[in-house]
Amino acid sequence: MELQLELALSSSSARGSDPNQDCERRRKRSFDAAFLGIMGSVGAPQTSPLLIWDDKEQINGELHDQKRIYDLATSNRNGRVEDDVLVGWPPVKSWRKQFRHHSRRDCATNYVDVENGSGGGGGGRGLNSMYVKVKMEGVGIGRKVDLSIHRSYQTLIAKLIAMFGKFEDNAETYKLTYQDMEGDWLLAGDMPWETFVHSAQRLKLQKNGY
Amino acid sequence: MAYSFPEEVLEHVFSFLTSDKDRNAVSLVCKSWYEIERWCRRRIFVGNCYAVSPEIVIRRFPEVRAVEIKGKPHFADFNLVPEGWGAYVYPWIAAMSAACPLLEEIKLKRMVVTDESLELISKSFKNFKVLVLSSCEGFTTDGLASIAANCRNLRELDLRESEVEDLSGHWLSHFPDNYTSLVSLNISCLGSEVSFSALERLVARSPNLRTLRLNRAVPLEKLPNLLRRAPQLVELGTGAYSAEIRSDTYSNLAEAFSACKQLKGLSGFWDAIPSYLPAMLHVCSGITSLNLSYATIQSPDLVQLVTQCRNLQRLWVLDYIEDRGLEALAASCKDLQELRVFPSDPFGAEPNVSLTEQGLVSVSEGCPKLQSVLYFCRQMSNAALVAIARNRPNLIRFRLCILEPRVPDYLTLEPLDTGFGAIVENCKELRRLSLSGLLTDRVFKYIGTHAKKLEMLSIAFAGDSDLGLHHVLSGCESLRKLEIRDCPFGDKALLANAAKLETMRSLWMSSCSVSYGACKLLGQKLPRLNVEVIDERGPPDSRPESCPVERLYVYRTVSGRRVDMPGFVWTMDEDASLRFS
């Protein structure tokens, strides 16, 4: 028996004995019809565009409008938390940053034999920034704060409250908690500031009095 | 049918088809092939957990044995997706628990996994073998204890980069004493100590163990204990790689390493100090994959280690390697296929290491098989990019991150359009591209014209106008995933190319200029898309229609709109206007 290979839908039993007849070929769907039509095609969109792109118009006349929209968007910039910190930029996963902080601190305290000696000076420099994640209860998006620029709990808390803008007037109703190196959540303020800065892995502002 | 094969024969033929594309094609040939194929498909990949419901998947593929599901958009890795957004795996587990008792493998990426889900997995699938949780969150070590206690046939437990709440290190002790089938264990993401004696005993009774990735809390002095019990290891992730300098610690380590004749992959190396690196010398020649991205060792010691690994195919390293280190790498490691260089001080204003574009150029010159690049640096030039493109037309993935946004070519102060243009023009097989630096609409014209095989594009702080986005959407035929942040792209390009979105998996736009009105229009006219607005300022219709949305996530789906959206996500569809009034 000759092997029949076709792309046609399974046809009825009325199949010609000669597989090479023209009518067979006509019943086959073309590759395009069989596959692209179903899976969607870039060249032949299923729906018509919601706006017709006019090259001339877009290139020449629209720059002013674009700038206006851009300005509007800039003022809406949620990509920026504060002037100096962009959320999510550079695109380095947070656990990478965390581990970097650990190693810098450990470098300074335990194994100083090589790091500070040879080039780069990566050990010493890095202690300048100590970003940790901060979340406020009830707020979906977290922030990041640089612990190294603060000297006391008061300035830190004031900064955090300012960061979460709209909650300013309720400052007293929040308490600051932090997660230490062992993973435990503790109330901030019990230990000396320096110790706190080196143990805190992340912070959370929690509502008081529930 | 006189001419058709019996079903069993077709099934047997189909069993040789492993790629989803092939299986999907087969299922479109005719109805009977569709039926036969769906009953024998064992592996399912769901690229977006909201593109299809678990019920639909299970109904079509009742005999599924292995499932891989991805949840949150990629930019969630960088905190751009608020917590509580979604991607809960529980509905999937619940559905499969009832309908697929023979399930063996679950691989998840960027999904929220609860202890409840883990417990359900552990109790529902008697032959469960593989659990991979990549960048997941929402579970604790209690969930892991359920898996350990109940999955008698477990082969792989891989928690790569997941966020796990560490309640106790004793979960490991829940593996029963007669459990011996472990092949792969990756606990590198766990913060606190696991019970070392339990770990030791587990390793000792796992003759098939091939991959062991420890967490940082496992001290270097104890590593030889594990290696001695598992000399057959192929992949090892150390714990912290530093200890007091002692000769017995060193000799134990060196001896233990030299017994591991099959090692091909190394990772871990937290806090690594150079004194202990030579202990690994004997295994270097066999190493093909080396992840030093936590090792804060400096260039000369790094170079010494890396150049010993002559058969290296994959290197992940911090920028401590510097240009001269990369030059040495290029001279020694001719089999290198993948290079990732991470920033040691991403937020520092000044460069702390001597790593520039030159390092990457050297590697592109010296490593003929280089196809995958992720490179963080502080300066770039068009000349360098052009050189890289000419040296390496075989690049498949090229992700460049210049740390400061919108930085021009440092030599000419021009935008980097020409450089990236050369990349897309020369590298015809390019599938993934991430842009950075100062870029105008021109670069997008090059991309739209040349990047015909591009599947994933990441754009940040680039472009001048909608023209840029239009070039990409109208030109990149193979585009599946597009993620954009902080670009002046508005409504026009999106609406003009709306249909394109149905051919892609997803589009993410944040801090751009897409108006609420345009989102509504898109959602209403294209019912096969979910158009989701993420906005923490409250309902979008409390602001003018022309007001840009904070974030937009558009994806195709056959399951209609999500039912698990948090308060800050709104779906734009026909009912949108009704709901808001």
Coordinates of C-alpha atoms in Angstrom, one line a residue, chain A residues 6-115:
Chain A
E6 CA -1.6 14.8 3.0
L7 CA -2.5 18.0 4.9
A8 CA -6.1 17.7 4.2
L9 CA -8.8 17.2 6.8
S10 CA -9.7 13.5 7.1
S11 CA -12.1 13.2 4.2
S12 CA -15.0 10.9 3.7
S13 CA -14.5 7.4 2.4
A14 CA -15.1 8.7 -1.1
R15 CA -11.4 9.0 -1.8
G16 CA -10.1 8.5 -5.3
S17 CA -7.8 5.5 -5.7
D18 CA -5.3 7.7 -7.5
P19 CA -3.8 10.0 -4.9
N20 CA -2.4 12.3 -7.5
Q21 CA -5.6 13.4 -9.0
D22 CA -6.2 17.1 -9.2
C23 CA -9.3 17.0 -7.1
E24 CA -7.2 15.7 -4.2
R25 CA -4.8 18.6 -4.5
R26 CA -7.6 21.1 -4.6
R27 CA -9.1 19.8 -1.4
K28 CA -5.9 20.2 0.5
R29 CA -5.6 23.3 2.5
S30 CA -2.5 25.4 1.9
F31 CA 0.0 25.6 4.7
D32 CA -1.0 29.2 5.3
A33 CA -4.7 28.4 5.6
A34 CA -4.1 25.5 7.9
F35 CA -1.7 27.0 10.3
L36 CA -1.3 30.7 10.1
G37 CA -5.0 31.4 9.9
I38 CA -5.6 29.6 13.1
M39 CA -2.6 30.5 15.1
G40 CA -2.7 34.1 14.1
S41 CA -0.6 35.9 11.6
V42 CA 1.4 39.0 11.9
G43 CA 0.8 39.9 8.3
A44 CA -3.0 39.4 8.5
P45 CA -4.3 40.6 11.8
Q46 CA -7.7 39.2 12.9
T47 CA -9.0 42.6 13.8
S48 CA -8.6 46.0 12.1
P49 CA -6.3 48.5 13.9
L50 CA -7.9 50.8 16.3
L51 CA -6.0 53.7 14.8
I52 CA -4.5 54.1 11.4
W53 CA -0.8 54.9 11.6
D54 CA 0.1 57.8 9.3
D55 CA 3.9 58.1 9.0
K56 CA 3.9 61.6 7.9
E57 CA 1.6 62.8 10.6
Q58 CA 3.4 60.9 13.3
I59 CA 6.9 62.0 12.3
N60 CA 6.2 65.7 11.6
G61 CA 3.3 67.1 13.4
E62 CA 3.0 65.2 16.7
L63 CA 6.2 65.9 18.5
H64 CA 4.6 68.8 20.4
D65 CA 1.8 66.6 21.6
Q66 CA 4.2 63.9 22.5
K67 CA 6.1 66.2 24.6
R68 CA 3.0 67.3 26.4
I69 CA 2.0 63.7 27.1
Y70 CA 5.5 63.0 28.2
D71 CA 5.5 65.9 30.7
L72 CA 2.1 64.7 32.0
A73 CA 3.6 61.2 32.4
T74 CA 6.7 62.6 34.1
S75 CA 4.7 64.2 36.8
N76 CA 3.0 60.9 37.3
R77 CA 6.4 59.1 37.6
N78 CA 5.9 56.3 40.0
G79 CA 9.1 54.9 38.7
R80 CA 10.8 57.3 41.0
V81 CA 10.4 57.0 44.7
E82 CA 12.6 59.9 45.7
D83 CA 14.9 62.1 43.7
D84 CA 17.9 59.8 44.1
V85 CA 16.4 56.3 43.9
L86 CA 14.7 54.7 41.0
V87 CA 12.5 51.7 41.7
G88 CA 13.9 48.6 40.1
W89 CA 16.9 50.3 38.5
P90 CA 19.5 49.0 37.8
P91 CA 17.6 45.8 37.2
V92 CA 19.4 43.7 39.7
K93 CA 17.3 41.2 41.7
S94 CA 17.0 42.3 45.3
W95 CA 18.5 39.1 46.8
R96 CA 21.7 39.8 44.9
K97 CA 21.9 43.3 46.5
Q98 CA 21.2 41.8 49.9
F99 CA 24.0 39.4 49.7
R100 CA 26.3 42.1 48.6
H101 CA 25.6 44.0 51.7
H102 CA 26.3 41.0 53.9
S103 CA 29.6 40.4 52.3
R104 CA 30.8 43.9 52.6
R105 CA 30.0 44.0 56.3
D106 CA 31.6 40.6 56.9
C107 CA 34.6 41.7 54.9
A108 CA 35.2 44.6 57.2
T109 CA 34.8 42.7 60.4
N110 CA 36.3 39.2 59.8
Y111 CA 38.6 38.5 56.9
V112 CA 40.4 41.7 56.0
D113 CA 43.6 40.0 54.8
V114 CA 43.0 40.4 51.1
E115 CA 40.0 42.6 50.3

